[in-house]
Amino acid sequence: MALERGRKAWHTESAAAALTALGAESQGLAATEAASRLLRHGRNELPEAAARGLGRMVLDQFADFMILVLIAAAVVSGIVGEPADTIAIVVIVLLNAVLGVVQEWRAERALAALRRLAAPWAQVRRDGAWCELPAAELVPGDIVLLEAGKVVPADLRLLEAAELCIAEAALTGEAQAVEKSVAVLREAQMPLGDRLNMAWKGTLVVKGRGLGLVVATGLETELGHIARLLQGAEEVKTPLQKRLARFGSRLAWAVLAICAVIFVAGLARGEPPVLMFLTAVSLAVAAIPEALPAVVAISLALGAARMVKQNVLIRRLPAVETLGSITYICTDKTGTLTQNRMHAEVFWTDGAEERGEPWPSLLRALVLVNDAWPGAQGRIVGEPTEVALLEAAQARGLDSQALLRRLPRVAEFPFDSVRKRMSTVHRLTLEWDDLAGAEHQALDLGVFSRELPALAGNESASDETNPASWTASAPGNATRASSLPQNASEVRLQTFMSAAPYLVCVKGAPEAVLGRCAWRLTASGRLPFDAAPTLAQAERLAARGLRVLALAQGELLALPGNVDEAEGALTFLGLVGLMDPPREEAAQAVAQCQAAGIVPVMITGDHPATARAIAHRLGILDHGGRVVTGAELAALSDQDFAAEVKDIRVYARVDPEQKIRIVRALQAAGEFAAMTGDGVNDAPALKAADIGVAMGRGGTDVAREAAPMVLLDDNFASIVQAVREGRRIFDNIRKFIKYTMTSNSGEIWVIFLAPLLGLPIPLLPIHILWINLVTDGLPGLALAAERGERDLMRRPPRRPQESIFAHGMWQHMVWVGLTMAAVCLVLQSWALGREGAHWQTMVFTVLCLSQLGHALAIRSERESTFRLGFWSNPVLMAAVLFTLVLQLATIYLPVLNPIFKTEPLDFDELLLCLAASTLVFFAVEMEKWVLRRGWIYRDR
């Protein structure tokens, strides 16, 4: 892509010239200047498809052809007939539109909130300090930090580049990542991919780090210029929406055919043509499920918004729909199943595990040969293993800061991969004020390694009353002891005197430390050391998945000149076994997965023994279960791996690239796999999985962009909660569809069968539209608030291509609809045979109330409503009662009688209507009773 006219060739400018041109400094912009530039340049965002405004939402409610036909027919009938009918029909259509607008407005707000949560952030230097800001607030002149795994937030002129490689395929189409530099380029007309000192908005940092100067934001970036060419984004529909849209279009033709038959049959009976036309159109409007895809989108959006409270961010709505189909969850170990912090699990000293001497010396060594330090708010900062060791010492009462003041470090030999150990040298000092307090201070210092009897009557005692002559010794080198003077609170304290003024502490791999030990410190003092039994113990601890460290100490007369002098003839203190422990809630989450028919699979780059230990503790792996290493996986042929993949529960020492192979093998076996990941190299596997799950805390931008779902707390239990919530949402969508379609079925059967049975048309257009408004409206939407069923996480996963009408749903819609029609038609026939009976009002009331009873009955597909409790969904119960009040108002309020063509029912007629309306409720309860016994719908 050549340079466009009028745009600055930043790649031909030096870094200093670019800073000057933008009025920027290496310390970054001042906050006030950045705010001014933000107003001038606008937010660093690309235009999205414009959110639908309130007016557009209202107009969309009338975009359906059949609704326009209904309004036109109502107007015509008002001109030639009664205007009151026209007004009533239009009002009901408007109320229906208001209800639709409210739901869509809620869904739009929920989606907007999700987009804000998913917005990228950037590390920016402002006022000389680094801070994290939303990428949308970047302005030209800002200085941005780039790191591996981050998305480039704006067009940048690079100021620093340390092995910086950026994948620019999204912009240039070049698959190979580009290695960047800061050198000035001379040719102005260069393709974007050749401008090596530039980084472009929307590209991905795959390696290294760098600093960049923001030169363009928003639509002024190269990505923004491409976005200008786009005319608009196509609305993405979920697979369920697409299937329902296809179903709805086919059903619409069937409904239109039935309405045509009803229209012709009515004319044949001598009904007025205008009335029959309105009836046919009203029935078509009520029965054609053109709104089902929209209802699904609203339910998914509102469900996704609720899932944020459970630390799950849904970036793409189809993920909510497909959560219920997951059969395998392939998850990382560190941070997802575990706490992502090392913990000292086991201490072993002198053959005793977790207790016994020499505790003081061992705990002292944990503090001294350690580079971790206390940070803000009581947190310890440093390498995770060293943090765990320092926490272990402090948890057992050691004051690390006081100990370091008394035993200052004067030399150190850092850990390296050859020696596999670390050593520190400390000067032994002890002040009189330190000793005169209490006996436990000596324990804190670890100067006691064994008890010695007091040496009474020592001839040099006169020298010991002088505090200046007292020194602390290394444990195990005691030469004499004395009592404190009487003015020191008469505290008897044995003091070990030594000529060695320096203490050496050593920490490292057992095989690297034990070979340099000549002694071991025990409860009985210092004894000769045999490394073989201790090395065997270390191997046993390692086999339990622990990271094992050995600690030792030594004494020196002078500062060591080299590492060999420091680490000669050491005294072994003990072993420490560390582990990143499982999260407390992880084991329960794994058990829930297994009960739900979902197989959890651990994939880690850690050691096989560690992976096995964690998997055992969590219940992922049975005793004797197989752990497959990356090397073993590489050696398996595709055919052999396909035969074994469904039985493997733990993978260790696996590369990110091998995750793709695992996912594809599971998919080829007919499984539906979720995959977690956090790194740049995990992105391909996240895209290949049926549901990719990125980490929100420890993950990279690249991983989050590739995944439709993000864990805000990096917790495996949150995945399980997401699966549960996804199943609940899908269940409630099924209930809404079942309720709506069954209600529509009942209305169609009533009007279709009545003429065939020689009965007059039982419902007027106003009745049909009212039932469609009040019953399909509030109670139907209230079903979305239904809690998850008790067996929600005890069912097998839903098959990905399974019809939403499976498990007896279509049969239910047919027979319950016919039952509603039968009740209404029998009542109509009975009422027509009685003089003065208000037969049409009774049919209108029974059909309306029967649908309310149906809503209460289908709250659970299997469980009795009596066991659930009628008020366990208060939203639905309130909607049912409110609808009942509205229906009674149409009967008993005189002002509404002429509008709805109703007549007040006497008490007996009302009781009969209420009794007849319960038949559908009890019929559905009977269906569930039969279903619980496994006599019908056995596919679940």
Short mmCIF file of C-alpha atoms in Angstrom, two decimals, residues 742-891:
data_model
loop_
_atom_site.label_atom_id
_atom_site.label_comp_id
_atom_site.label_asym_id
_atom_site.label_seq_id
_atom_site.Cartn_x
_atom_site.Cartn_y
_atom_site.Cartn_z
CA THR A 742 -48.18 -24.02 22.24
CA SER A 743 -50.29 -20.92 22.87
CA ASN A 744 -50.28 -20.13 19.16
CA SER A 745 -51.14 -23.76 18.43
CA GLY A 746 -54.16 -23.56 20.75
CA GLU A 747 -55.43 -20.39 19.07
CA ILE A 748 -55.06 -21.90 15.58
CA TRP A 749 -56.79 -25.14 16.51
CA VAL A 750 -59.70 -23.32 18.17
CA ILE A 751 -60.42 -21.12 15.16
CA PHE A 752 -59.57 -23.77 12.55
CA LEU A 753 -61.67 -26.59 14.04
CA ALA A 754 -64.73 -24.56 15.04
CA PRO A 755 -66.11 -24.11 11.47
CA LEU A 756 -65.31 -27.75 10.67
CA LEU A 757 -67.43 -28.77 13.67
CA GLY A 758 -70.28 -26.51 12.63
CA LEU A 759 -69.58 -23.93 15.34
CA PRO A 760 -69.39 -20.18 14.83
CA ILE A 761 -65.99 -18.47 14.88
CA PRO A 762 -65.27 -18.49 18.64
CA LEU A 763 -62.90 -15.52 18.83
CA LEU A 764 -62.93 -12.02 17.38
CA PRO A 765 -59.76 -10.31 16.10
CA ILE A 766 -59.56 -8.19 19.26
CA HIS A 767 -59.62 -11.36 21.37
CA ILE A 768 -56.81 -12.97 19.38
CA LEU A 769 -54.57 -9.92 19.61
CA TRP A 770 -55.32 -9.43 23.33
CA ILE A 771 -54.41 -13.04 24.15
CA ASN A 772 -51.27 -12.68 22.07
CA LEU A 773 -50.32 -9.52 23.98
CA VAL A 774 -51.03 -10.45 27.57
CA THR A 775 -50.20 -14.18 27.55
CA ASP A 776 -47.26 -14.21 25.13
CA GLY A 777 -46.00 -11.01 26.71
CA LEU A 778 -45.49 -10.80 30.44
CA PRO A 779 -45.72 -14.49 31.48
CA GLY A 780 -43.63 -15.59 28.51
CA LEU A 781 -40.85 -13.13 29.27
CA ALA A 782 -41.02 -13.98 32.98
CA LEU A 783 -40.01 -17.56 32.11
CA ALA A 784 -36.54 -16.16 31.31
CA ALA A 785 -36.12 -15.53 35.06
CA GLU A 786 -36.66 -19.20 35.90
CA ARG A 787 -33.90 -20.71 38.03
CA GLY A 788 -31.88 -23.66 36.81
CA GLU A 789 -33.53 -27.03 37.29
CA ARG A 790 -32.25 -29.38 39.97
CA ASP A 791 -30.85 -31.84 37.44
CA LEU A 792 -29.27 -29.12 35.31
CA MET A 793 -25.71 -30.33 35.97
CA ARG A 794 -26.62 -34.00 36.08
CA ARG A 795 -27.71 -34.20 32.45
CA PRO A 796 -25.45 -35.20 29.58
CA PRO A 797 -24.37 -32.35 27.30
CA ARG A 798 -26.71 -31.33 24.51
CA ARG A 799 -25.70 -32.55 21.06
CA PRO A 800 -24.48 -29.55 19.00
CA GLN A 801 -26.85 -30.20 16.07
CA GLU A 802 -29.75 -31.22 18.26
CA SER A 803 -33.05 -29.55 17.35
CA ILE A 804 -34.41 -27.16 19.91
CA PHE A 805 -37.71 -29.05 19.51
CA ALA A 806 -36.13 -32.33 20.68
CA HIS A 807 -37.02 -34.28 23.84
CA GLY A 808 -40.75 -34.30 23.14
CA MET A 809 -41.11 -30.56 22.68
CA TRP A 810 -42.87 -30.62 19.31
CA GLN A 811 -45.20 -33.39 20.50
CA HIS A 812 -46.00 -31.28 23.57
CA MET A 813 -46.85 -28.24 21.44
CA VAL A 814 -49.26 -30.27 19.31
CA TRP A 815 -51.14 -32.20 22.00
CA VAL A 816 -51.36 -29.35 24.50
CA GLY A 817 -52.60 -27.02 21.75
CA LEU A 818 -55.23 -29.57 20.82
CA THR A 819 -56.18 -29.94 24.50
CA MET A 820 -56.67 -26.18 24.81
CA ALA A 821 -58.82 -26.23 21.68
CA ALA A 822 -60.86 -29.21 22.92
CA VAL A 823 -61.60 -27.54 26.26
CA CYS A 824 -62.64 -24.32 24.55
CA LEU A 825 -64.78 -25.99 21.87
CA VAL A 826 -66.54 -28.28 24.33
CA LEU A 827 -67.29 -25.28 26.50
CA GLN A 828 -68.47 -23.32 23.45
CA SER A 829 -70.78 -26.15 22.36
CA TRP A 830 -72.19 -26.47 25.89
CA ALA A 831 -72.72 -22.73 26.26
CA LEU A 832 -74.43 -22.44 22.85
CA GLY A 833 -76.89 -25.08 23.95
CA ARG A 834 -77.91 -22.95 26.93
CA GLU A 835 -80.08 -19.92 26.50
CA GLY A 836 -78.38 -16.71 27.59
CA ALA A 837 -74.92 -18.15 28.14
CA HIS A 838 -72.10 -15.73 27.32
CA TRP A 839 -70.38 -18.34 25.18
CA GLN A 840 -67.86 -16.08 23.37
CA THR A 841 -66.67 -14.38 26.56
CA MET A 842 -66.33 -17.79 28.21
CA VAL A 843 -64.21 -19.20 25.34
CA PHE A 844 -62.10 -16.02 25.35
CA THR A 845 -61.54 -16.33 29.12
CA VAL A 846 -60.81 -20.07 29.17
CA LEU A 847 -58.27 -19.84 26.34
CA CYS A 848 -56.50 -16.94 28.06
CA LEU A 849 -56.42 -18.56 31.50
CA SER A 850 -55.49 -21.97 30.10
CA GLN A 851 -52.33 -20.41 28.70
CA LEU A 852 -51.50 -18.93 32.11
CA GLY A 853 -51.87 -22.38 33.68
CA HIS A 854 -49.62 -23.75 30.95
CA ALA A 855 -46.95 -21.17 31.82
CA LEU A 856 -46.95 -22.34 35.43
CA ALA A 857 -46.80 -26.01 34.45
CA ILE A 858 -43.80 -25.79 32.07
CA ARG A 859 -41.43 -24.10 34.52
CA SER A 860 -39.73 -27.48 34.74
CA GLU A 861 -39.63 -30.17 32.08
CA ARG A 862 -39.74 -32.96 34.67
CA GLU A 863 -40.39 -31.66 38.17
CA SER A 864 -43.87 -31.03 39.52
CA THR A 865 -44.86 -27.40 39.99
CA PHE A 866 -46.18 -28.35 43.43
CA ARG A 867 -42.67 -29.42 44.44
CA LEU A 868 -41.09 -26.33 42.91
CA GLY A 869 -43.51 -24.07 44.73
CA PHE A 870 -45.71 -21.57 42.92
CA TRP A 871 -43.82 -18.59 44.37
CA SER A 872 -40.30 -19.89 43.69
CA ASN A 873 -40.39 -17.73 40.56
CA PRO A 874 -42.04 -14.59 41.96
CA VAL A 875 -41.63 -12.70 38.67
CA LEU A 876 -43.67 -15.29 36.78
CA MET A 877 -46.29 -15.57 39.53
CA ALA A 878 -46.69 -11.79 39.59
CA ALA A 879 -47.03 -11.74 35.79
CA VAL A 880 -49.71 -14.47 35.92
CA LEU A 881 -51.71 -12.66 38.62
CA PHE A 882 -51.39 -9.33 36.81
CA THR A 883 -52.58 -10.92 33.55
CA LEU A 884 -55.49 -12.54 35.40
CA VAL A 885 -56.51 -9.13 36.76
CA LEU A 886 -56.31 -7.62 33.26
CA GLN A 887 -58.44 -10.42 31.83
CA LEU A 888 -61.08 -10.00 34.54
CA ALA A 889 -61.03 -6.26 33.84
CA THR A 890 -61.99 -6.88 30.21
CA ILE A 891 -65.00 -8.85 31.50
#
